[in-house]
Each structure stands twice: as C-alpha cells, then as structure tokens.
CSV table of C-alpha atoms in Angstrom, one decimal:
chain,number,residue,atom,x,y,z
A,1,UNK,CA,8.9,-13.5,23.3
A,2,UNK,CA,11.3,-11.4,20.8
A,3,UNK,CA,10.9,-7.7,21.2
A,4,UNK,CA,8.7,-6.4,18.4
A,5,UNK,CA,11.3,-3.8,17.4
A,6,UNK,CA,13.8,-6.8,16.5
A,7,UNK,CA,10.8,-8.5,14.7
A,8,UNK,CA,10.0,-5.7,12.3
A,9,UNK,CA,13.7,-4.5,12.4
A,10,UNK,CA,14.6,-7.8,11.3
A,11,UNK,CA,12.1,-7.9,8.3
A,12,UNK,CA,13.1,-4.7,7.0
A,13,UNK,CA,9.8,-2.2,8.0
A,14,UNK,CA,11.7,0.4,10.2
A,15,UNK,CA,12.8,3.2,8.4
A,16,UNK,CA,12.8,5.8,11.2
A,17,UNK,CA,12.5,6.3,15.0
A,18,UNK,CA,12.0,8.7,17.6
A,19,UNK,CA,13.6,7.1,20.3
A,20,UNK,CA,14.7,3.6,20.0
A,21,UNK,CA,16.4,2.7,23.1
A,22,UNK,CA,12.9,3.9,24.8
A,23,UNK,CA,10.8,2.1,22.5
A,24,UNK,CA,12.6,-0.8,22.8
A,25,UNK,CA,11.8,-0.3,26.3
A,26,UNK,CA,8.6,0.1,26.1
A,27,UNK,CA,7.6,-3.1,24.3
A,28,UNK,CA,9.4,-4.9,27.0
A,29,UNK,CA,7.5,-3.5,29.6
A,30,UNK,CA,3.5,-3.5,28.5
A,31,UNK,CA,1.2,-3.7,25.8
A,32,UNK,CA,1.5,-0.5,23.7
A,33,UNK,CA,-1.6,0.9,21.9
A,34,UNK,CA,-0.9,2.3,18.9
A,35,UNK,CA,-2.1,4.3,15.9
A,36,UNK,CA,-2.2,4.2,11.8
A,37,UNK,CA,-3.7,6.3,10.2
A,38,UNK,CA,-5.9,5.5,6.4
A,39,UNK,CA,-7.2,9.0,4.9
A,40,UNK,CA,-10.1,7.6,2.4
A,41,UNK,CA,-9.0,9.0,-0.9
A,42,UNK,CA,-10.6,6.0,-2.0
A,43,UNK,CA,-13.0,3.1,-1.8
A,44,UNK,CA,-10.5,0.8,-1.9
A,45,UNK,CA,-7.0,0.5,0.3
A,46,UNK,CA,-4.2,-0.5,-2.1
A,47,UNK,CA,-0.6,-2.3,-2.1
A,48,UNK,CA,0.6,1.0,-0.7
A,49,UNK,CA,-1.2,0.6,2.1
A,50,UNK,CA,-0.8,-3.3,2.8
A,51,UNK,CA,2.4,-3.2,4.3
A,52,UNK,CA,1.4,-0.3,7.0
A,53,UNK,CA,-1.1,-3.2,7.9
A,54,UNK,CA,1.4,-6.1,7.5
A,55,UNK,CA,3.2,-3.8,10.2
A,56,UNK,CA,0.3,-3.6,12.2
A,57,UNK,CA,-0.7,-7.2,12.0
A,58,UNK,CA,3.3,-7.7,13.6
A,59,UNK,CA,2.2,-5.6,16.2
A,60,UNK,CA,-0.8,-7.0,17.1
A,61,UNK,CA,0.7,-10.8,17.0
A,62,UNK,CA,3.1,-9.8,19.7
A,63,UNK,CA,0.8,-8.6,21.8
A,64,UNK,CA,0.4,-5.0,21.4
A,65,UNK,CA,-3.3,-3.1,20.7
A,66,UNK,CA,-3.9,-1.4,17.1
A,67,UNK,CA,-6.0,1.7,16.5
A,68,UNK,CA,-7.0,1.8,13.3
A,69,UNK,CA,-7.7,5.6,12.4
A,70,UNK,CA,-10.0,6.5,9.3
A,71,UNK,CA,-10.0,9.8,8.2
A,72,UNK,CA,-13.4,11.6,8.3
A,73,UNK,CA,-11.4,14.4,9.1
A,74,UNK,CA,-8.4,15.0,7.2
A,75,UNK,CA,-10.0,13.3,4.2
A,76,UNK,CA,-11.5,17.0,4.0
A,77,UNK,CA,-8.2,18.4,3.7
A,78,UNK,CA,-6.1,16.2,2.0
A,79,UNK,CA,-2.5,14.9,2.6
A,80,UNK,CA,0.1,16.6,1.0
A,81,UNK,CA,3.0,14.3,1.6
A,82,UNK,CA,4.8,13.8,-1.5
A,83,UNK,CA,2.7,15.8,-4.1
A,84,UNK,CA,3.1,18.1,-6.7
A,85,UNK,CA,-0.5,19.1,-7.3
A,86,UNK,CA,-3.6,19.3,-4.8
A,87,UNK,CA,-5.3,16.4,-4.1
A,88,UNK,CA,-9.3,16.0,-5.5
A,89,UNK,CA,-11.8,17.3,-3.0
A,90,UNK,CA,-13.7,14.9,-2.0
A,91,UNK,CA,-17.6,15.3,-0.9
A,92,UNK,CA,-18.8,14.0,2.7
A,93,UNK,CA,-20.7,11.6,1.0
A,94,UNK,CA,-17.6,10.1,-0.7
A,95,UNK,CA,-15.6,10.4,2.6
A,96,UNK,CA,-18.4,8.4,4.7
A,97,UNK,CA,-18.6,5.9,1.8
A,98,UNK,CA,-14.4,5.5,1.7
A,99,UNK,CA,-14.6,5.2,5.7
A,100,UNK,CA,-17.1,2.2,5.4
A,101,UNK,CA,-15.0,0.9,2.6
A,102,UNK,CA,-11.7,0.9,4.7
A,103,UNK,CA,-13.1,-0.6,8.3
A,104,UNK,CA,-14.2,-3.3,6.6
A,105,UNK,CA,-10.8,-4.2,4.5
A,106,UNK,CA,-8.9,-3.3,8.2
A,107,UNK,CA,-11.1,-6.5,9.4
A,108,UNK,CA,-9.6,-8.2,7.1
A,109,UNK,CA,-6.1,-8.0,9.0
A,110,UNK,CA,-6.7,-7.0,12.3
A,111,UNK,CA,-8.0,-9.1,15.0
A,112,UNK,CA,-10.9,-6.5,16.8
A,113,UNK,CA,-12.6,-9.1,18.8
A,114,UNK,CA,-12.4,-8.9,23.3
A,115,UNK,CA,-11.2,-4.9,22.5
A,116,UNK,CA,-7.5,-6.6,20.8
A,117,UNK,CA,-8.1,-3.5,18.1
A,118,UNK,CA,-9.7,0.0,18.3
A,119,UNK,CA,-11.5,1.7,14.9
A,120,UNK,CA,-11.8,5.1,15.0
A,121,UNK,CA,-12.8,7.8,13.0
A,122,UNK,CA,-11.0,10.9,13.5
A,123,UNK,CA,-14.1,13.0,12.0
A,124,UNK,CA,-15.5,12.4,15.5
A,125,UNK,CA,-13.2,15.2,16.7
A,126,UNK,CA,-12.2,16.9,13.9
A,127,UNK,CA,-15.5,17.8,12.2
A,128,UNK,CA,-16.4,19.3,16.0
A,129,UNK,CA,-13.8,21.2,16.1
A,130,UNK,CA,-14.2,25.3,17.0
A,131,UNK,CA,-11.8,27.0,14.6
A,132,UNK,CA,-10.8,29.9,17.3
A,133,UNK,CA,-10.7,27.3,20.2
A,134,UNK,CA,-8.0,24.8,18.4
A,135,UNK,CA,-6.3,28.1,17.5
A,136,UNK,CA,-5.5,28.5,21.4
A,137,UNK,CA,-5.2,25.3,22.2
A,138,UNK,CA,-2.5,24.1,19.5
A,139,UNK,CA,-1.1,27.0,17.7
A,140,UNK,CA,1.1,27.9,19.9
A,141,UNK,CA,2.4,24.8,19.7
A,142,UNK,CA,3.5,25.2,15.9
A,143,UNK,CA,6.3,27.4,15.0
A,144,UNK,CA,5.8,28.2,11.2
A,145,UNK,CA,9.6,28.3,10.1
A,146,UNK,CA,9.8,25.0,11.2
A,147,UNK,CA,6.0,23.6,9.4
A,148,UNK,CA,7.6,25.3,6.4
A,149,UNK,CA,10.8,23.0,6.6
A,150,UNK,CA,9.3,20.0,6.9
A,151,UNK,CA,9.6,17.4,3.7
A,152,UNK,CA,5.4,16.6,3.3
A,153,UNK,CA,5.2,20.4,2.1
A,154,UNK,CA,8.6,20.3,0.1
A,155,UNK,CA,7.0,19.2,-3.4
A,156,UNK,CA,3.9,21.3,-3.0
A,157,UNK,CA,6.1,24.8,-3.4
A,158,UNK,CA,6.5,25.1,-7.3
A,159,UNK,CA,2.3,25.0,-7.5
A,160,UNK,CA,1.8,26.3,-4.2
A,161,UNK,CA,1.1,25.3,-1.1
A,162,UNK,CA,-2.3,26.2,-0.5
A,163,UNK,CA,-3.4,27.2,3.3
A,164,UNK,CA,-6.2,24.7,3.3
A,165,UNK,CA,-2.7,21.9,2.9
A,166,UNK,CA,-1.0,23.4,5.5
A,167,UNK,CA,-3.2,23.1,8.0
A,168,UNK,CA,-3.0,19.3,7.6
A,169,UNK,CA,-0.3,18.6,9.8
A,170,UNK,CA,-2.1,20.3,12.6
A,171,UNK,CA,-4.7,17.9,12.4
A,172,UNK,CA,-3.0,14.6,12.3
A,173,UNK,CA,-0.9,16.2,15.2
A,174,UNK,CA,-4.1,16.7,16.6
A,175,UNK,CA,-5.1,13.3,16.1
A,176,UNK,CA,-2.2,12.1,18.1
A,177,UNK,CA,-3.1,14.4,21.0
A,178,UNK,CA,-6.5,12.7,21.2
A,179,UNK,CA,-6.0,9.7,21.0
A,180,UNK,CA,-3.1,9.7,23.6
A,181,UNK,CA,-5.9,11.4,25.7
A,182,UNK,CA,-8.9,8.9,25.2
A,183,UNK,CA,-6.7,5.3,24.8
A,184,UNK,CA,-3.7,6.1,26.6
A,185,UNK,CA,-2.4,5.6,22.6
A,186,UNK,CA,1.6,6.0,22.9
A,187,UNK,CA,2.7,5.4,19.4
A,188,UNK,CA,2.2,6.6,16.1
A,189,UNK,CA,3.2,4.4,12.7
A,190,UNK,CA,3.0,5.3,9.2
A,191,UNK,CA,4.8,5.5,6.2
A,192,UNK,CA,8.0,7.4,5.6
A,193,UNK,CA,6.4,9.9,3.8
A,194,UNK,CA,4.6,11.1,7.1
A,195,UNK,CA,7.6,11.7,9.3
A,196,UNK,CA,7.1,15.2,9.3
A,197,UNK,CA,3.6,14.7,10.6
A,198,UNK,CA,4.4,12.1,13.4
A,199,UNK,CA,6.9,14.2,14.6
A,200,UNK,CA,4.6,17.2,14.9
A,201,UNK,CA,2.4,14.6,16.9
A,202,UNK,CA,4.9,13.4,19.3
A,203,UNK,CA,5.9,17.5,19.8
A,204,UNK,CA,2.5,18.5,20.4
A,205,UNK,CA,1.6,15.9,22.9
A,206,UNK,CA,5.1,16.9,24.8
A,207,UNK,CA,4.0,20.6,24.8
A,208,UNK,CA,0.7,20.3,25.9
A,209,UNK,CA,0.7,17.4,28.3
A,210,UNK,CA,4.3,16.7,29.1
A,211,UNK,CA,3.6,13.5,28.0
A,212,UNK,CA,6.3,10.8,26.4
A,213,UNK,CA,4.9,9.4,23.1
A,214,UNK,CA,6.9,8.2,20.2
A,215,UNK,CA,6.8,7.8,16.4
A,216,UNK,CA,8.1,4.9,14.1
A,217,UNK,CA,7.9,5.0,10.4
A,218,UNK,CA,7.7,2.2,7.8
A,219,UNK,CA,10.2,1.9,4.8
A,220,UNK,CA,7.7,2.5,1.4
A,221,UNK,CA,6.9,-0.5,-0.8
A,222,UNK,CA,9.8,0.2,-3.8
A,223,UNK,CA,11.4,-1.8,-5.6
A,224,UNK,CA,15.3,-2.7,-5.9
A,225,UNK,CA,15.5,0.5,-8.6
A,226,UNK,CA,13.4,3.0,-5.7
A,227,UNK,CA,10.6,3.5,-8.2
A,228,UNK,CA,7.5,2.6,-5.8
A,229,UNK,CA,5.6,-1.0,-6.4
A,230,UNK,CA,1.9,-1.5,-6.6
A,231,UNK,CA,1.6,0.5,-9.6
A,232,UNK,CA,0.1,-1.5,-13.1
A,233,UNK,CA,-0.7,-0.2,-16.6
A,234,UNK,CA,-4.0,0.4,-15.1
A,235,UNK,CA,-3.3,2.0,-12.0
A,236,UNK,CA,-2.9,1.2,-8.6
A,237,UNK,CA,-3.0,-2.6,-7.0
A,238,UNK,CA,-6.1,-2.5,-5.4
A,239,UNK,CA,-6.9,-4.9,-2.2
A,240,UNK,CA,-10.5,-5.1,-3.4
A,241,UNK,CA,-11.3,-7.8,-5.5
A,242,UNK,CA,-13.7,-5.9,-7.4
A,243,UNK,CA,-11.4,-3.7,-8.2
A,244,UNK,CA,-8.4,-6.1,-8.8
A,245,UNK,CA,-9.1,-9.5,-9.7
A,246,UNK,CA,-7.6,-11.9,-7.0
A,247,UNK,CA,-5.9,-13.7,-10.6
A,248,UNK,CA,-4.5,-10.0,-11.5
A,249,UNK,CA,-3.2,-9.7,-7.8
A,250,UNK,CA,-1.4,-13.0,-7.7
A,251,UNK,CA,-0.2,-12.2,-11.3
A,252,UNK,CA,1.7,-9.2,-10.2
A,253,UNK,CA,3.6,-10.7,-7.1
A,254,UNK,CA,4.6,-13.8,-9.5
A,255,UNK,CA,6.2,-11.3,-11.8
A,256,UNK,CA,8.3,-8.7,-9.8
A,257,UNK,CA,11.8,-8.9,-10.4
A,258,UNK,CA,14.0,-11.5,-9.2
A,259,UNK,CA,16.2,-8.8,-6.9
A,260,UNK,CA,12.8,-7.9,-5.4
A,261,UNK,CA,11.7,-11.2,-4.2
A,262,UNK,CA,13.5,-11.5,-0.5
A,263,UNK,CA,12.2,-7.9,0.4
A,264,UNK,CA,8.5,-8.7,-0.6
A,265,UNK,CA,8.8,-11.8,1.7
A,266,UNK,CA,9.8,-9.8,4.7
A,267,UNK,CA,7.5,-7.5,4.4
A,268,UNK,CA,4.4,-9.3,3.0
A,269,UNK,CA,4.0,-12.7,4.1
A,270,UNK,CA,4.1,-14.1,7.9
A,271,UNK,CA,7.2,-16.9,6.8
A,272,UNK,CA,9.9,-17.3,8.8
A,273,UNK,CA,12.9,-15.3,8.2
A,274,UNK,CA,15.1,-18.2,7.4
A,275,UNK,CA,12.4,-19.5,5.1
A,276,UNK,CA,12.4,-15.9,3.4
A,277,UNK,CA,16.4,-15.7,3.2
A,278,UNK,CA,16.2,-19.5,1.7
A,279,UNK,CA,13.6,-18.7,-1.0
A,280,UNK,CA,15.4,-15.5,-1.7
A,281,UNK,CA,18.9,-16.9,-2.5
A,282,UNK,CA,17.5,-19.1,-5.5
A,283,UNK,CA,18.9,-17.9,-8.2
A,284,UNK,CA,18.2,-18.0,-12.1
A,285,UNK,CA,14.7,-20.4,-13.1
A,286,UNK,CA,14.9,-21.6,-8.9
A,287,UNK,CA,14.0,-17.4,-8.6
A,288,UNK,CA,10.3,-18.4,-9.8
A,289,UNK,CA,9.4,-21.1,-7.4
A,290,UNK,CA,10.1,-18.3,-4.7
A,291,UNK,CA,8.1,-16.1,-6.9
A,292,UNK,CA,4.8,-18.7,-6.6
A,293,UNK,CA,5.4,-18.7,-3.0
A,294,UNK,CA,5.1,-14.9,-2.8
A,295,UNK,CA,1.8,-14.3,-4.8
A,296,UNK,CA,0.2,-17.4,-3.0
A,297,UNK,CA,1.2,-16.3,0.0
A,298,UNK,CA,0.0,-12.6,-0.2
A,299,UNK,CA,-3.0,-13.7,-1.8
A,300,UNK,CA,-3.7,-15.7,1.0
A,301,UNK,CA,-3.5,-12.8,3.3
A,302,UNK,CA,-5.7,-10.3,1.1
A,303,UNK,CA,-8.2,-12.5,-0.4
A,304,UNK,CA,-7.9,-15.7,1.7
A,305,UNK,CA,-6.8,-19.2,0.9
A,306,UNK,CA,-9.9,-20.0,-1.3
A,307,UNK,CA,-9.2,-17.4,-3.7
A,308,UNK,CA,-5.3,-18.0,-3.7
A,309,UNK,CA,-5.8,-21.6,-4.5
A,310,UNK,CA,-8.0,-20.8,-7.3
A,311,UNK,CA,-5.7,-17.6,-8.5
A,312,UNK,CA,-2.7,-20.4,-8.0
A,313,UNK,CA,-4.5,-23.2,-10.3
A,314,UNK,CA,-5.2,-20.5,-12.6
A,315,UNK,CA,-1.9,-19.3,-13.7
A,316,UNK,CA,-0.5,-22.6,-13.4
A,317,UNK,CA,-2.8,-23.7,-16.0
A,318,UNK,CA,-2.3,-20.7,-18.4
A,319,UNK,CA,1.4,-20.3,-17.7
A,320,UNK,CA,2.3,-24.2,-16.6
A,321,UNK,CA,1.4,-26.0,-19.7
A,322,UNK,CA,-1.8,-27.7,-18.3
A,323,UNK,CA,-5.1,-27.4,-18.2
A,324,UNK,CA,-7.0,-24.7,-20.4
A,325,UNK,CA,-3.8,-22.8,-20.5
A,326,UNK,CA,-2.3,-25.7,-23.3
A,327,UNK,CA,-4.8,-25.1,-25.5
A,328,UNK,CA,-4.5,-21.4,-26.1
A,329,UNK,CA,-2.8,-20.7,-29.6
A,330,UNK,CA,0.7,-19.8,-30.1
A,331,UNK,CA,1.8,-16.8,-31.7
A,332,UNK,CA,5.5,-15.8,-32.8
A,333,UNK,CA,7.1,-12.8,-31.8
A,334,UNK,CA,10.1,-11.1,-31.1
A,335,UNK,CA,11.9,-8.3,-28.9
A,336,UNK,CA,11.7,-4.9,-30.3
A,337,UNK,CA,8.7,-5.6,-32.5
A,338,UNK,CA,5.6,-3.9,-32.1
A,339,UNK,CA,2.8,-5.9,-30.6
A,340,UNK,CA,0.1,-4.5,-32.6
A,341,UNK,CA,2.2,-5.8,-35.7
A,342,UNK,CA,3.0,-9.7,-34.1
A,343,UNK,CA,-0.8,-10.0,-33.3
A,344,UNK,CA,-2.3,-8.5,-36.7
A,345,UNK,CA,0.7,-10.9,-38.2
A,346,UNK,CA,-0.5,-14.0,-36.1
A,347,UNK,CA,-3.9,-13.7,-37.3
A,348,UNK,CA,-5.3,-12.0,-33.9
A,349,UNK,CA,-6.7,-9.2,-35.4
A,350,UNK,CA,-8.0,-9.3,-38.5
A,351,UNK,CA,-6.4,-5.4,-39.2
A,352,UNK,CA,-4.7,-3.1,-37.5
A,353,UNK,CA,-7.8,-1.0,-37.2
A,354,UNK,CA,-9.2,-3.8,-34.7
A,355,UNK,CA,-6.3,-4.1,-32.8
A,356,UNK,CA,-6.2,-0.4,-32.6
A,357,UNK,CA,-9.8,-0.3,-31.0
A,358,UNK,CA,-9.5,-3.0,-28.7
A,359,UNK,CA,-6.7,-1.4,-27.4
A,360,UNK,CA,-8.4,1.9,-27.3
A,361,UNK,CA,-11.2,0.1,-25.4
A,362,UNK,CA,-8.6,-0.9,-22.8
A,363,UNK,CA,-9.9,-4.3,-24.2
A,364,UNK,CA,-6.0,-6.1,-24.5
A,365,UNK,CA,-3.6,-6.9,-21.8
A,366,UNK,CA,-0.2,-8.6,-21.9
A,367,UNK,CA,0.6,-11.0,-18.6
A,368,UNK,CA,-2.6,-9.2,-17.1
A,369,UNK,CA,-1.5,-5.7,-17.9
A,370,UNK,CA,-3.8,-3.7,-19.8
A,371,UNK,CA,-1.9,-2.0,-23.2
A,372,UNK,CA,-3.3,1.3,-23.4
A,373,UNK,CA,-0.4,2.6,-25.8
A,374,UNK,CA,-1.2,1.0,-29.8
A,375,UNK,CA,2.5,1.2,-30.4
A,376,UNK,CA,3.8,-0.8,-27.7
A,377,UNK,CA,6.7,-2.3,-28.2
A,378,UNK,CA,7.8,-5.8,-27.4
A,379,UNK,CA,11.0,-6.1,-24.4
A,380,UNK,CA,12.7,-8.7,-23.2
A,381,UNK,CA,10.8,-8.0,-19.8
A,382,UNK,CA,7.5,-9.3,-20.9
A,383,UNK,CA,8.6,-12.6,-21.8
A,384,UNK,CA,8.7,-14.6,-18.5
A,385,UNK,CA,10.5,-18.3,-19.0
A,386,UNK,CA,10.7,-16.8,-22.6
A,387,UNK,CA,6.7,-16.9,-22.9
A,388,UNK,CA,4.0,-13.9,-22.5
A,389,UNK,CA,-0.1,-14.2,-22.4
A,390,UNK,CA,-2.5,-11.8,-24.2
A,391,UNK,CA,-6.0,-11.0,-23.3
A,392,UNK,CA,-8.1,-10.1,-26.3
A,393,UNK,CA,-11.6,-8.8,-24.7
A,394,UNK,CA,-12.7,-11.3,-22.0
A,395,UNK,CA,-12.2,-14.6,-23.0
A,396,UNK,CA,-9.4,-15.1,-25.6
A,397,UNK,CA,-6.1,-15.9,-24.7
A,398,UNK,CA,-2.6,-16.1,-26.6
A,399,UNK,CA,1.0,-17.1,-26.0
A,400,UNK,CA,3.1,-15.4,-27.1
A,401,UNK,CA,6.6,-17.4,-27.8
A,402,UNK,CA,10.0,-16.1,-29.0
C-alpha cells in the first residue's frame, strides 16, 4: 500500500510539515492516531471545513485511526487565526448544541465503528482545568516573544489582541499534550492557518514528555485567484442541508471556474488521480462535463447518492433544456445592464418598486445566489453556456439569455 504522505502529497493537501522524512517513516511502520480539531462556532461545519475531513477520510482509508476533537473548550475562547476582530462569545448552551451538531456531520465521513475513529470533546479537560495548576504545568513551556511572533496573532494587533485570545494557543497545545497522553495520539492536522498552534503542540509535548509528535497542515480551500472558496452571496457553504439546499450545494461546485476544476477534484472527491488530471485537461465547453462530475461527486460525499441524483436531475432539467426547466420563460438581457432593469423590462416585476422588495426580502437569486444588492449589475460571469436562472420568491424561475 502507497504511503499516505505520497497519497495526500499527490492530491495537493500538504501545505506544511514538521518532519517529513520521519513522518514518512512513521506511516510505514504502524497505524498512526491522529487529531483534527472542529471549534463549534457553528451549528453547522462548512466547505471550509470539508477538506480537513476529505484529509482525514485519506487517512483513515489507509489505515491510520482519526480523533475527531470538538471544542467544548476552546469554543469558550475563540480562535484567532486569521482575524481582525474578536470572535462572538458564544454561551455553553450554544457550544453544547454546536458540539452535538458537529459529531454527528463527522459520522458522516468517518468510519467510528470496532474503535477505527475516536470523538472527543476537549471540554472534558479543558473546562476542569485549575487555572494556577496549568500555570506550572505549561507556562514554562511558552516563551512570550516567540507566542507574540507567531502568524494566528498577526491580524489581531491593529484591534488588539485581547488576553482572553492569547491564551488560545495554550489550550490547543494543551490538547495535543492530552491526547498524546490518553491515545498515544502522535499527529496533529489542520488547516494552514493553525501552524502556529500545531507547532506550539508538538513543542509542548517535546518539553514536557520528551516525546516525538509531529504536525502536518492542509493547503486552505482557494481558488486559482487565492481568494478563499465556499463563500456565496449568502454566506458560507454549509454541509447541512437545512442550511444549504443539496440543489444550491451541487449548484456551486458546477459553477467554479474552469482553472479551479483539477484542484477541487484532488481535494474533494475519492477519483483516481489520472481520472482527475483527465477531467481537468478538458478544455473550453468539455470544462463543464468535468464540472458535473465534481458537484455530483461532492454531493455524493456530503449528502449521499440519493440526494446527488436528485440535485443532478435537477439542474439538468433547469439548465439542460429538459424537463420543467424548458418551460420556464425567457427573458433578454445583456452584460453591463442592470438586473433590476432586464426583469422590470421582461415583464418580471411589474415595477421597480417590486423588484426592489423582493430583493430586499432576500427573495431573488441568480444561478442560486441570492441578490441582496438592487443595483446589480449584469457580467459576463453569470451567464454559464451564455444562459443564467432567476429565482423570484420560491417557485418562479427565469432564463435569462443574451
């Protein structure tokens, strides 16, 4: 069996290592456990967080055991990684809530039958925690100049870095620590963002116990340009389907952009490489059948085959020319003209004053992006295979043709 370094190497995750000849190792020579961690700013887990468990999932498949770490604990504090402002306090009611939310989307990708997975909640340890006692335990540990330096706390100096925040790396080193101590856990994974973080895990566990442990990190889901993916006109890409319609979900994967296609493969489906490397040398209209591919596939994996079939026969039928999706009326339009203006035009709305209070209502969306701004304007980027579909409140649909 392929080391699991080549596997996720080869499909683009790794972003950075502690030690790679060691790691490499490692995964030669037994099965690793392992740690992610999922703070629960949230009821929901979101694209963001789909390919730290796509990385897991890899893991897992070749042999090695996950621990799956909700945070009861540092959902208290509240990451800064990569923030300008504080993050919302959230009440223990809303943590224990997010917590429940999480383990049962983690079941979703990770096999935890016959002890192949751990979950954990690092509230467990955390929450028990004598303030004086970690103080002599760890602190030493933690040299300020260096805390100071590290790139989680960079964006947080123009507001402040509150002392509450910078006690946050001392718990997720802390995690570390513990859970090398109760699973024999050897590895933590995470974003990029949380290098800093690992690396205070790794250092901690080396101070206190003499004890080799390593980080990896995990390139961020961007896109070709660096901006990050996931993101819609009405916020993030949830992996609960209440939240974000299974249709909406396959929607968004069948319209990133073309140079984004053979990277979203890699890291989001379970093809083959040579199947991903095919699908992502097409090349003009070819690009979209690789596109279907992608949002059936991923759909597949969050929402299961059921629910990618029908998000599949949906669009197919709205975008293909068949089904319901022939009948819908057609409306003119054109780049660079406002959309308010082609619908009011194309009979739509019967006034700009409706249009404007649909919109306002978050009641329109164009290709299953809600318009929040009433003078939107029209860009070559909406029109995929030179047509675009608009949502008017629930049940109306219209093409919109150049």
């Amino acid at each position: 069996m392929a080391n699991v370094f080549d596997t996720l190497q080869e499909r683009g995750f790794i972003a950075q290592c502690t030690n790679e000849a060691e790691l490499r190792e490692l995964f030669d020579k037994e099965r690793v456990t392992f740690y992610i961690g999922f703070d629960p700013t949230a009821d929901s887990l979101h694209a963001g967080h789909f390919i730290a468990l796509m990385a897991m999932a890899h893991m897992q498949r070749a042999g090695h055991r996950p621990i799956c770490l909700v945070g009861g604990g540092t959902g208290t504090v509240g990451d800064p990684s990569g923030r300008t402002d504080m993050r919302k306090m959230l009440t223990d009611e809303d943590i224990e809530h997010n917590c429940e939310c999480f383990k049962k989307q983690i079941s979703r990708f990770i096999d935890f039958s016959d002890g192949k997975a751990i979950m954990v909640n690092n509230g467990d340890w955390l929450r028990k925690l004598n303030y004086i006692d970690l103080l002599r335990e760890v602190g030493a540990c933690f040299t300020v100049n260096r805390m100071l330096a590290a790139d989680c706390y960079k964006q947080r100096w123009e507001k402040g870095l509150t002392f509450l925040e910078f006690n946050y790396m001392i718990m997720q080193g802390y995690d570390f620590l513990e859970l090398n101590r109760r699973y024999g856990c050897k590895l933590e994974m995470g974003g990029d963002d949380q290098w800093s973080n690992i690396i205070a895990g790794v250092e901690l566990n080396r101070r206190k116990n003499n004890t080799a442990v390593y980080g990896l990190t995990n390139k961020l889901l961007t896109k070709s340009d660096g901006k990050k993916m996931g993101k819609t006109a009405g916020g993030a890409l949830w992996l609960d389907a209440e939240k974000t319609s299974p249709y909406e979900f396959y929607q968004y994967w069948r319209n990133v952009d073309d140079a984004d296609v053979e990277n979203c493969l890699a890291l989001l489906t379970f093809l083959p490489m040579d199947e991903v490397r095919r699908l992502g040398s097409l090349k003009d209209a070819a690009i979209n059948e690789a596109k279907k591919v992608l949002a059936y596939e991923v759909t597949k994996i969050v929402h299961g085959e059921e629910e990618a079939n029908k998000a599949k026969d949906s669009a197919e039928a709205m975008f293909g020319g068949s089904g319901a999706g022939a009948d819908i009326p057609e409306v003119k339009a054109e780049v660079g003209q406002k959309l308010l203006d082609v619908l009011v035009a194309g009979k739509v709305f019967a006034s700009k004053g409706e249009g404007r209070r649909l919109i306002q209502q978050n009641g329109l969306s164009l290709n299953d992006e809600k318009v929040s701004d009433v003078d939107y304007v029209l860009t070559d980027a909406d029109f995929k295979d030179g047509e675009a579909i608009v949502k008017k409140g629930k049940k109306k649909y219209y093409k919109l043709t150049k």
